[in-house]
Amino acid sequence: MTQNSELGTRNSLIETRALVKAFGLLPVLRKLDLDITRGEFVALLGPNGSGKSTLLRLLGALSKPTAGDIHIGGWKLPEEAAAVRAQIGMVSHKVLLYENLSARENLRFFARLYHLPAAQADERITALLEQVGLARRTHDLVRTFSRGMQQRLSIARALLHNPDILLLDEPYTGLDVDASSVLDALLTDAHAAGRTILMSTHELNRAAELASRVIILSRGVIGYDAPTAGLDGLRLSAIYTETTSMATAR
Ligand code: ADP
Ligand code: MG
């Protein structure tokens, strides 16, 4: 597999052009153009059904576009999905974990999948389990975990291979106050370390506070796109209502 020859001319780490995804006759994304630069932390907002998960799944190479182009890090999707997946850590609704393995065994399994050397992997797994507050449940089977604990483990799994890009689909859902602050800190660190983050969420305060840019999806296109500088949760909430109600009125 060769690196895309146009790489040198691309400024965006994540780029979509006229991206369309339809389910049957229903178009969910309608010619979406998106550019995300390396190091940006983008909060993806939008009502239920606006296409946030659909977009994240496409970017994570978990589904294929109906039409249009996707490039990530110079690689083209869906053709170069394996190369793209290696750069991405994904936290989605579906918890991608094995119920009959322990927390540590799950992470070991994924470490092998990412070809991490065993010794290095074990050290990293210990640190990550500590970070997400699961150190004491290391050897317990995942099927005995609460939904929030599974979510914590999914977050550890997403960070395991030190990916350049994090795609998170409503990662705060199901987390308690404590786990939510752990995630705040992990995301802040990841952003400071130069990782590129795209996260769907309904938490407008968090979006305004943590992210560097906010995008509101509305009827399958970008209805609003701006830096979060100067935005607080209240202002963002007003913008959100305006953007999404305009779409309903159309
Ligand atoms: P969001 O994550 O913003 O709530 P989704 O991307 O999950 O929205 O869904 C957008 C639209 O696409 C919804 O109308 C949903 O019913 C539809 N949709 C999503 N996935 C599928 C699928 N696999 N088959 C059919 N329709 C789907
Ligand atoms: Mg969704």
CSV table of C-alpha atoms and ligand atoms in Angstrom, one decimal:
chain,number,residue,atom,x,y,z
A,1,MET,CA,0.0,0.0,0.0
A,2,THR,CA,1.4,3.4,-0.9
A,3,GLN,CA,0.8,6.8,0.6
A,4,ASN,CA,-1.5,8.9,-1.4
A,5,SER,CA,0.5,11.0,-3.8
A,6,GLU,CA,-1.6,14.1,-3.1
A,7,LEU,CA,-0.6,14.0,0.5
A,8,GLY,CA,1.8,16.9,0.1
A,9,THR,CA,-0.9,19.2,-1.1
A,10,ARG,CA,-3.4,18.4,1.6
A,11,ASN,CA,-3.6,20.6,4.7
A,12,SER,CA,-6.4,18.7,6.4
A,13,LEU,CA,-5.9,15.6,8.4
A,14,ILE,CA,-9.6,14.7,7.9
A,15,GLU,CA,-11.2,15.7,4.7
A,16,THR,CA,-14.6,14.9,3.1
A,17,ARG,CA,-15.8,16.1,-0.2
A,18,ALA,CA,-19.5,15.9,-1.3
A,19,LEU,CA,-19.9,13.1,1.1
A,20,VAL,CA,-23.3,11.3,0.8
A,21,LYS,CA,-24.6,8.5,2.9
A,22,ALA,CA,-28.1,7.3,2.3
A,23,PHE,CA,-30.0,4.4,3.8
A,24,GLY,CA,-32.3,3.2,1.1
A,25,LEU,CA,-33.9,6.3,-0.2
A,26,LEU,CA,-33.2,8.3,2.9
A,27,PRO,CA,-30.2,10.6,2.5
A,28,VAL,CA,-28.6,11.2,5.9
A,29,LEU,CA,-25.5,13.1,4.9
A,30,ARG,CA,-26.0,15.4,1.9
A,31,LYS,CA,-22.8,16.4,0.1
A,32,LEU,CA,-20.9,17.1,3.3
A,33,ASP,CA,-17.6,19.0,2.9
A,34,LEU,CA,-15.5,18.9,6.1
A,35,ASP,CA,-11.9,19.8,6.8
A,36,ILE,CA,-10.3,19.1,10.1
A,37,THR,CA,-6.7,20.2,10.6
A,38,ARG,CA,-4.2,18.3,12.8
A,39,GLY,CA,-4.5,19.2,16.4
A,40,GLU,CA,-8.1,20.5,16.3
A,41,PHE,CA,-10.6,19.3,18.9
A,42,VAL,CA,-14.0,19.5,17.2
A,43,ALA,CA,-17.3,19.0,19.0
A,44,LEU,CA,-20.0,17.7,16.7
A,45,LEU,CA,-23.4,18.8,17.8
A,46,GLY,CA,-26.9,18.1,16.3
A,47,PRO,CA,-30.3,16.7,17.2
A,48,ASN,CA,-31.0,12.9,17.3
A,49,GLY,CA,-31.0,11.6,13.8
A,50,SER,CA,-29.0,14.4,12.3
A,51,GLY,CA,-26.2,12.0,11.2
A,52,LYS,CA,-23.5,12.4,13.8
A,53,SER,CA,-23.0,8.6,14.3
A,54,THR,CA,-23.3,8.1,10.6
A,55,LEU,CA,-20.4,10.5,10.0
A,56,LEU,CA,-18.2,9.1,12.7
A,57,ARG,CA,-18.7,5.6,11.5
A,58,LEU,CA,-17.8,6.6,8.0
A,59,LEU,CA,-14.6,8.4,9.2
A,60,GLY,CA,-13.7,5.4,11.4
A,61,ALA,CA,-14.0,3.1,8.4
A,62,LEU,CA,-16.9,1.2,9.9
A,63,SER,CA,-19.2,1.9,7.0
A,64,LYS,CA,-18.9,3.0,3.4
A,65,PRO,CA,-20.1,6.2,1.7
A,66,THR,CA,-22.9,6.2,-0.8
A,67,ALA,CA,-21.0,8.8,-2.8
A,68,GLY,CA,-18.2,11.4,-2.3
A,69,ASP,CA,-14.6,11.3,-1.0
A,70,ILE,CA,-13.0,10.7,2.4
A,71,HIS,CA,-9.3,11.2,3.0
A,72,ILE,CA,-7.7,10.7,6.4
A,73,GLY,CA,-4.0,11.4,6.9
A,74,GLY,CA,-3.6,11.1,3.1
A,75,TRP,CA,-5.2,7.7,3.0
A,76,LYS,CA,-8.4,7.2,1.0
A,77,LEU,CA,-11.5,5.5,2.4
A,78,PRO,CA,-12.9,3.0,2.0
A,79,GLU,CA,-10.0,1.6,-0.1
A,80,GLU,CA,-7.3,2.1,2.5
A,81,ALA,CA,-9.3,1.3,5.6
A,82,ALA,CA,-6.6,-0.7,7.4
A,83,ALA,CA,-4.1,2.2,7.2
A,84,VAL,CA,-6.8,4.6,8.5
A,85,ARG,CA,-7.9,2.3,11.4
A,86,ALA,CA,-4.3,2.2,12.6
A,87,GLN,CA,-4.3,5.9,13.2
A,88,ILE,CA,-7.7,6.1,14.8
A,89,GLY,CA,-9.1,5.4,18.3
A,90,MET,CA,-12.8,5.1,18.3
A,91,VAL,CA,-15.4,5.2,21.1
A,92,SER,CA,-18.8,4.3,19.7
A,93,HIS,CA,-22.2,3.4,21.1
A,94,LYS,CA,-21.5,-0.3,20.5
A,95,VAL,CA,-19.0,-1.2,23.2
A,96,LEU,CA,-16.4,-3.2,21.2
A,97,LEU,CA,-15.3,-5.5,24.0
A,98,TYR,CA,-15.3,-9.2,24.8
A,99,GLU,CA,-17.6,-10.0,27.7
A,100,ASN,CA,-15.9,-13.2,28.6
A,101,LEU,CA,-12.5,-11.7,28.9
A,102,SER,CA,-11.2,-9.6,31.8
A,103,ALA,CA,-10.4,-5.9,31.5
A,104,ARG,CA,-6.7,-6.6,31.1
A,105,GLU,CA,-7.3,-9.5,28.7
A,106,ASN,CA,-9.5,-7.3,26.5
A,107,LEU,CA,-6.8,-4.7,26.3
A,108,ARG,CA,-4.1,-7.3,25.6
A,109,PHE,CA,-6.2,-8.7,22.8
A,110,PHE,CA,-6.5,-5.2,21.2
A,111,ALA,CA,-2.8,-4.6,21.8
A,112,ARG,CA,-1.9,-7.7,19.7
A,113,LEU,CA,-4.3,-6.5,17.1
A,114,TYR,CA,-2.4,-3.2,16.9
A,115,HIS,CA,0.9,-5.1,16.9
A,116,LEU,CA,2.2,-3.5,20.2
A,117,PRO,CA,5.2,-5.3,21.7
A,118,ALA,CA,3.9,-7.4,24.7
A,119,ALA,CA,6.1,-5.8,27.4
A,120,GLN,CA,5.4,-2.2,26.3
A,121,ALA,CA,1.7,-3.1,26.0
A,122,ASP,CA,1.4,-4.4,29.5
A,123,GLU,CA,2.9,-1.3,30.9
A,124,ARG,CA,0.6,0.9,28.9
A,125,ILE,CA,-2.4,-1.3,29.9
A,126,THR,CA,-1.6,-0.9,33.6
A,127,ALA,CA,-1.3,2.9,33.2
A,128,LEU,CA,-4.5,3.2,31.2
A,129,LEU,CA,-6.6,1.1,33.6
A,130,GLU,CA,-5.3,3.2,36.4
A,131,GLN,CA,-6.2,6.4,34.4
A,132,VAL,CA,-9.8,5.4,33.7
A,133,GLY,CA,-10.2,4.2,37.3
A,134,LEU,CA,-10.4,0.5,36.7
A,135,ALA,CA,-7.2,-0.6,38.3
A,136,ARG,CA,-9.0,-2.6,41.0
A,137,ARG,CA,-11.2,-4.4,38.4
A,138,THR,CA,-8.3,-5.4,36.1
A,139,HIS,CA,-9.0,-9.2,36.4
A,140,ASP,CA,-12.8,-9.1,36.5
A,141,LEU,CA,-14.7,-10.3,33.4
A,142,VAL,CA,-16.2,-7.5,31.4
A,143,ARG,CA,-19.7,-9.1,31.6
A,144,THR,CA,-19.7,-8.2,35.3
A,145,PHE,CA,-19.1,-4.5,34.5
A,146,SER,CA,-21.7,-1.8,34.7
A,147,ARG,CA,-22.4,0.1,31.5
A,148,GLY,CA,-20.3,3.0,32.7
A,149,MET,CA,-17.4,0.7,33.6
A,150,GLN,CA,-17.6,-0.8,30.1
A,151,GLN,CA,-17.5,2.7,28.7
A,152,ARG,CA,-14.4,3.5,30.8
A,153,LEU,CA,-12.7,0.4,29.3
A,154,SER,CA,-13.7,1.4,25.8
A,155,ILE,CA,-12.0,4.7,26.3
A,156,ALA,CA,-8.8,2.9,27.5
A,157,ARG,CA,-9.1,0.7,24.4
A,158,ALA,CA,-9.4,3.7,22.1
A,159,LEU,CA,-6.2,5.2,23.5
A,160,LEU,CA,-4.2,2.0,23.6
A,161,HIS,CA,-2.2,2.4,20.4
A,162,ASN,CA,-1.6,6.1,20.9
A,163,PRO,CA,-3.7,7.1,17.9
A,164,ASP,CA,-3.3,10.4,16.1
A,165,ILE,CA,-7.0,10.8,15.8
A,166,LEU,CA,-9.8,10.1,18.3
A,167,LEU,CA,-13.4,9.7,17.2
A,168,LEU,CA,-15.8,9.7,20.0
A,169,ASP,CA,-19.6,9.2,19.7
A,170,GLU,CA,-21.4,10.6,22.7
A,171,PRO,CA,-18.7,9.3,25.1
A,172,TYR,CA,-20.2,11.0,28.2
A,173,THR,CA,-23.4,8.9,27.8
A,174,GLY,CA,-23.6,6.5,30.7
A,175,LEU,CA,-20.7,8.0,32.6
A,176,ASP,CA,-21.1,9.1,36.3
A,177,VAL,CA,-19.8,12.5,37.5
A,178,ASP,CA,-16.5,10.9,38.4
A,179,ALA,CA,-15.9,9.1,35.1
A,180,SER,CA,-17.0,12.3,33.2
A,181,SER,CA,-14.2,14.3,34.9
A,182,VAL,CA,-11.8,11.5,34.1
A,183,LEU,CA,-12.8,11.7,30.5
A,184,ASP,CA,-12.5,15.6,30.6
A,185,ALA,CA,-8.9,15.2,31.8
A,186,LEU,CA,-8.0,12.5,29.2
A,187,LEU,CA,-9.4,14.6,26.4
A,188,THR,CA,-7.7,17.7,27.6
A,189,ASP,CA,-4.4,15.8,27.8
A,190,ALA,CA,-4.9,14.3,24.3
A,191,HIS,CA,-5.7,17.7,22.8
A,192,ALA,CA,-2.6,19.2,24.5
A,193,ALA,CA,-0.5,16.3,23.2
A,194,GLY,CA,-1.5,17.4,19.6
A,195,ARG,CA,-4.0,14.6,18.9
A,196,THR,CA,-6.9,15.4,16.6
A,197,ILE,CA,-10.3,14.9,18.2
A,198,LEU,CA,-13.8,14.7,16.7
A,199,MET,CA,-16.5,14.1,19.4
A,200,SER,CA,-20.2,14.1,19.1
A,201,THR,CA,-22.0,15.2,22.2
A,202,HIS,CA,-25.1,16.9,23.6
A,203,GLU,CA,-23.1,18.5,26.4
A,204,LEU,CA,-23.0,22.1,25.2
A,205,ASN,CA,-21.0,23.3,28.3
A,206,ARG,CA,-18.4,20.7,27.7
A,207,ALA,CA,-18.3,21.4,24.0
A,208,ALA,CA,-17.7,25.1,24.6
A,209,GLU,CA,-15.1,24.5,27.3
A,210,LEU,CA,-13.0,21.6,25.9
A,211,ALA,CA,-13.2,21.8,22.2
A,212,SER,CA,-11.4,24.3,19.9
A,213,ARG,CA,-14.2,24.3,17.3
A,214,VAL,CA,-17.8,23.4,17.1
A,215,ILE,CA,-19.8,22.0,14.2
A,216,ILE,CA,-23.6,21.7,14.3
A,217,LEU,CA,-25.0,19.1,11.9
A,218,SER,CA,-28.4,19.9,10.6
A,219,ARG,CA,-30.3,17.9,8.0
A,220,GLY,CA,-27.2,16.2,6.7
A,221,VAL,CA,-25.1,19.3,6.1
A,222,ILE,CA,-23.0,21.6,8.3
A,223,GLY,CA,-25.4,24.2,9.7
A,224,TYR,CA,-22.8,26.0,11.9
A,225,ASP,CA,-19.0,25.9,12.1
A,226,ALA,CA,-16.9,28.2,14.3
A,227,PRO,CA,-14.1,28.3,16.8
A,228,THR,CA,-15.2,28.0,20.4
A,229,ALA,CA,-13.1,31.0,21.4
A,230,GLY,CA,-15.4,33.4,23.2
A,231,LEU,CA,-18.2,30.9,23.3
A,232,ASP,CA,-19.7,29.7,26.6
A,233,GLY,CA,-22.4,27.0,27.1
A,234,LEU,CA,-25.1,29.6,27.2
A,235,ARG,CA,-24.2,31.3,24.0
A,236,LEU,CA,-23.6,28.0,22.3
A,237,SER,CA,-27.1,26.8,23.5
A,238,ALA,CA,-28.6,29.9,21.8
A,239,ILE,CA,-26.7,29.2,18.6
A,240,TYR,CA,-27.7,25.6,18.7
A,241,THR,CA,-31.4,26.4,19.0
A,242,GLU,CA,-31.2,28.9,16.2
A,243,THR,CA,-29.4,26.6,13.9
A,244,THR,CA,-31.5,23.6,14.5
A,245,SER,CA,-34.9,25.4,14.5
A,246,MET,CA,-34.1,27.1,11.2
A,247,ALA,CA,-33.6,23.7,9.7
A,248,THR,CA,-36.9,22.5,11.0
A,249,ALA,CA,-38.7,25.5,9.6
A,250,ARG,CA,-37.3,25.0,6.1
B,1,ADP,P1,-27.3,10.8,15.3
B,1,ADP,O1,-26.1,10.0,15.7
B,1,ADP,O2,-27.0,12.2,14.9
B,1,ADP,O3,-28.4,10.7,16.3
B,1,ADP,P2,-27.5,8.8,13.2
B,1,ADP,O4,-26.3,9.1,12.3
B,1,ADP,O5,-27.5,7.7,14.1
B,1,ADP,O6,-27.9,10.1,13.9
B,1,ADP,O7,-28.7,8.6,12.2
B,1,ADP,C1,-29.1,9.5,11.2
B,1,ADP,C2,-30.3,8.9,10.4
B,1,ADP,O8,-29.9,7.8,9.7
B,1,ADP,C3,-31.5,8.5,11.3
B,1,ADP,O9,-32.6,8.8,10.6
B,1,ADP,C4,-31.3,7.0,11.4
B,1,ADP,O10,-32.6,6.4,11.5
B,1,ADP,C5,-30.7,6.7,10.0
B,1,ADP,N1,-29.8,5.5,10.1
B,1,ADP,C6,-28.7,5.4,10.8
B,1,ADP,N2,-28.1,4.2,10.6
B,1,ADP,C7,-29.0,3.4,9.9
B,1,ADP,C8,-29.0,2.1,9.3
B,1,ADP,N3,-28.0,1.3,9.6
B,1,ADP,N4,-30.0,1.8,8.6
B,1,ADP,C9,-31.0,2.6,8.3
B,1,ADP,N5,-31.1,3.9,8.7
B,1,ADP,C10,-30.1,4.3,9.5
B,2,MG,MG,-25.7,9.0,17.3
